[in-house]
Amino acid sequence: MPDALSAPAAPHTIRREDYRPPDWLVPEIALDFDLDPERTVVRSRLTVARQGDHNLPVRLDAQGLRILRVAVDGAPVNYWFEEEVLKVPVNGESAVIETEVEISPRANTQLMGLYESGGMLCTQCEAEGFRRITPFPDRPDVLSRYQVKMTADKARFPVLLANGDPVASGESEGGRHWAEWHDPFPKPCYLFALVAGDLVANRDRFTTRSGRTVDLGIWVRDGDLERTDHAMASLKAAMKWDEEVFGREYDLDVFNIVAVADFNFGAMENKGLNVFNSRYILADPDTATDQDYDGIAGVVAHEYFHNWSGNRVTCRDWFQLSLKEGFTVFRDQQFSADMGSRAVKRIEDVRMLRAAQFPEDAGPLAHPVRPDSYIEISNFYTATVYNKGAELIRMMHTILGPEKFRAGCDLYFDRHDGQAVTCEDFVKAMEDASGVDLTHFRAWYSQAGTPKVKARLANGGDGLTLHLEQEVPATPGQPAKRPMPIPLKVALMDGDTGKAVDERLIIFEDASAEVALDGAPARPVLSINRDFSAPIVLETDRSAADLAFLSGCDNDPFARYEAMQQLMLDTLIASVSSGAGDHGPVIEAVRRTLTNETLEAAFIAEAVLLPSESFIGDRMAQVDPEAINRAREALRADLGTELDDLWRGAYAASTANRYEYNPAAKGARRLRTISLGYITAAGADDAAELAMRQFDEADNMSDRQGAMGVLVNGVSAERDAALAAFYDRYKGNALVIDKWFTVQALSTRDDAPAEVEALANHPDFTLANPNRLRALVGAFSVNQRAFHDVSGRGYRFLADMILAEDKLNPQTAAKLVPPLGRWRRFDHGRAGLMKAELERIVATPGLSKDVFEQASKSLA
Ligand code: B3K
Ligand code: ZN
């Protein structure tokens, strides 16, 4: 009897151009699970239908399954294996294929397929985990109606959930019970889910705009129930918002969410049964920061929004991933903007894009938003597919305007409901509904690399002209690029009055352009890429004085923030190269921002924050981690000292707040901890004491973690006391202990690499939990100065961790590789050490294809 347990063959590349429609469809599937953590038996009954004229067998993907039985129309059949595909010959146009397989959820450390987490059984199928549960054509363009029956020990697994609606349940022998769920909506197998566990629910109801009642449940372990209210409120807000803004209504009678502790990423949008990493569900003021609260609202909304953008209309193949992810990220960004401060949300989204996507686009793993090839699809759940993908949708929204964009969305959902489609289908719907020609825009889907735009104003005989030039850098496999249509929101700011003149949208399509600007004031200052209208790197010849001016008056909040960032960046880069810079203009601009009473605290907090060390590095020809750290710390110290009274004033102003969760209170807390950071940077004698008081008296996690984060970078008795007190207070709460690891992994002290190595030996550190691994190792790898310690110990540590994790969980291991792939950006010595670690990884026998792909491409 052949098993699908054999090792996979050498990694091979899957290409978008090779897409062929499936030879067999599976309109119906009935699954019967005999659940047990050690040994689960899965019986499946597939109704298969031949598609097209061919004699090919049915291909069923099967990975790590022990095959017990395969039958066609009730009779045994001579099936065979080719790599990890079970081939079943079928004679007629349709048939019923039955399979029976055995799997072990407990042995599943990859957390893909059916696995055990914290005593419960749960599934993760996207992208290709369903093949680890039962033989099936595991591709998103095979849509089936699911009937699922689960039987399990009633005492250990009193709750049995699956997609769709519950239809029946009962008792069986030996203390077991069963439940059956039906999902009326055909779906690809990546959206299948089941959960069995000893769970309790926060239950609520939502009435849709057409008057249907939906039963909502957020399922958690017993002690966690009181930390689910924010997730529930977010879910209801998201359901309402999607009706109002996108006209999308929920379609089943129940919507369940389950929180699990061991999860490879944030959450999963399975039809009617979302499964979440518990960090995106559980929150109360004592254990979760404002950022955690925002993350929960954003991810709960994101997964809910997938019900239309992803589930009702799904992807034809995995190259189209951004069809659902880019669009859904855009939708969740718009939702969060509407729930809080639009300006601050835009700043946060751009910061994230620049921190994660720009480096990806500029490195060896660069790929288009719609990739052309992959070895392992899990490696393509990237910032490019998600966040740059969202920027593409946003650009279409900008070019079409909100009404036509909405008409395009309506047409897309209407035209493709129940189908598996492509990014091209989305763009076509936008074009058809709006009448706007997006032919050139499609280059954003196919060309990788962040466009660089140079912009300058020139005053000639004919008046004022805006000169634009663009260049799309070469990326792996794409040496030469066409110019891209770049939507640029532009205005002139009047240097005398501070008022905006001639605000307009320019679609800059060619390699260069000259745009005449009318009605220019006597002293015009260019405000460009307002609201970050295009995901580009911009270069202008604006002086420090121009930038300082814009930072004080630009009426576009993003442009105002951006002017300050550019001023800071220019100052820091000058300091790094010359060893000393003129801090005066930054100090004055920050002073004006801090004393501007018309600005909200949350905006001020963003505006006064210096660019991160990595972001400064990204803008330099070669990254010098030590020099960047010195320059940034020097500017921080000067800002702290020169503006001491203002920082203390801002600090005191927000101290009176008792905990409330609303945008104003959040902003005040953020500004408070940032002020504490500057007071500390100035070397004030009372800084550690102030931080310790904040730590001790905090009535919320933002303040407590903020204080600890400030203390951790210094040398003081308070530092040790805070770390010990924090650990003691929260031991046993994994999500909070993750923060304890992260805060130390991000330390700016010289001993950070040694501390991180020691923490990897802490009894609470484990490779089995992806959150814990990311909290320590993931955070350390973005701590630029510590990770790039000239000794290379940071690189060695990361490579050791990747190799150890790869044995358990390849998907999560592979996510840690990209920081090593940035070797070209560093000096010869560091580059050599980084490459040596990548080479060591690639040479390791038994490497997963996940890590192999990331490490080998990083070396190329
Ligand atoms: N669709 C999932 C991501 C699955 C990742 C698989 N490696 C969550 C989301 O983006 O909504
Ligand atoms: Zn998503």
Tab-separated table of C-alpha atoms and ligand atoms in Angstrom, residues 302 306 325 386, ligand 2:
chain	number	residue	atom	x	y	z
A	302	HIS	CA	-9.510	42.224	7.422
A	306	HIS	CA	-12.374	38.541	3.018
A	325	GLU	CA	-4.877	40.335	-0.164
A	386	TYR	CA	-0.142	42.607	0.669
B	2	ZN	ZN	-5.828	38.585	4.013
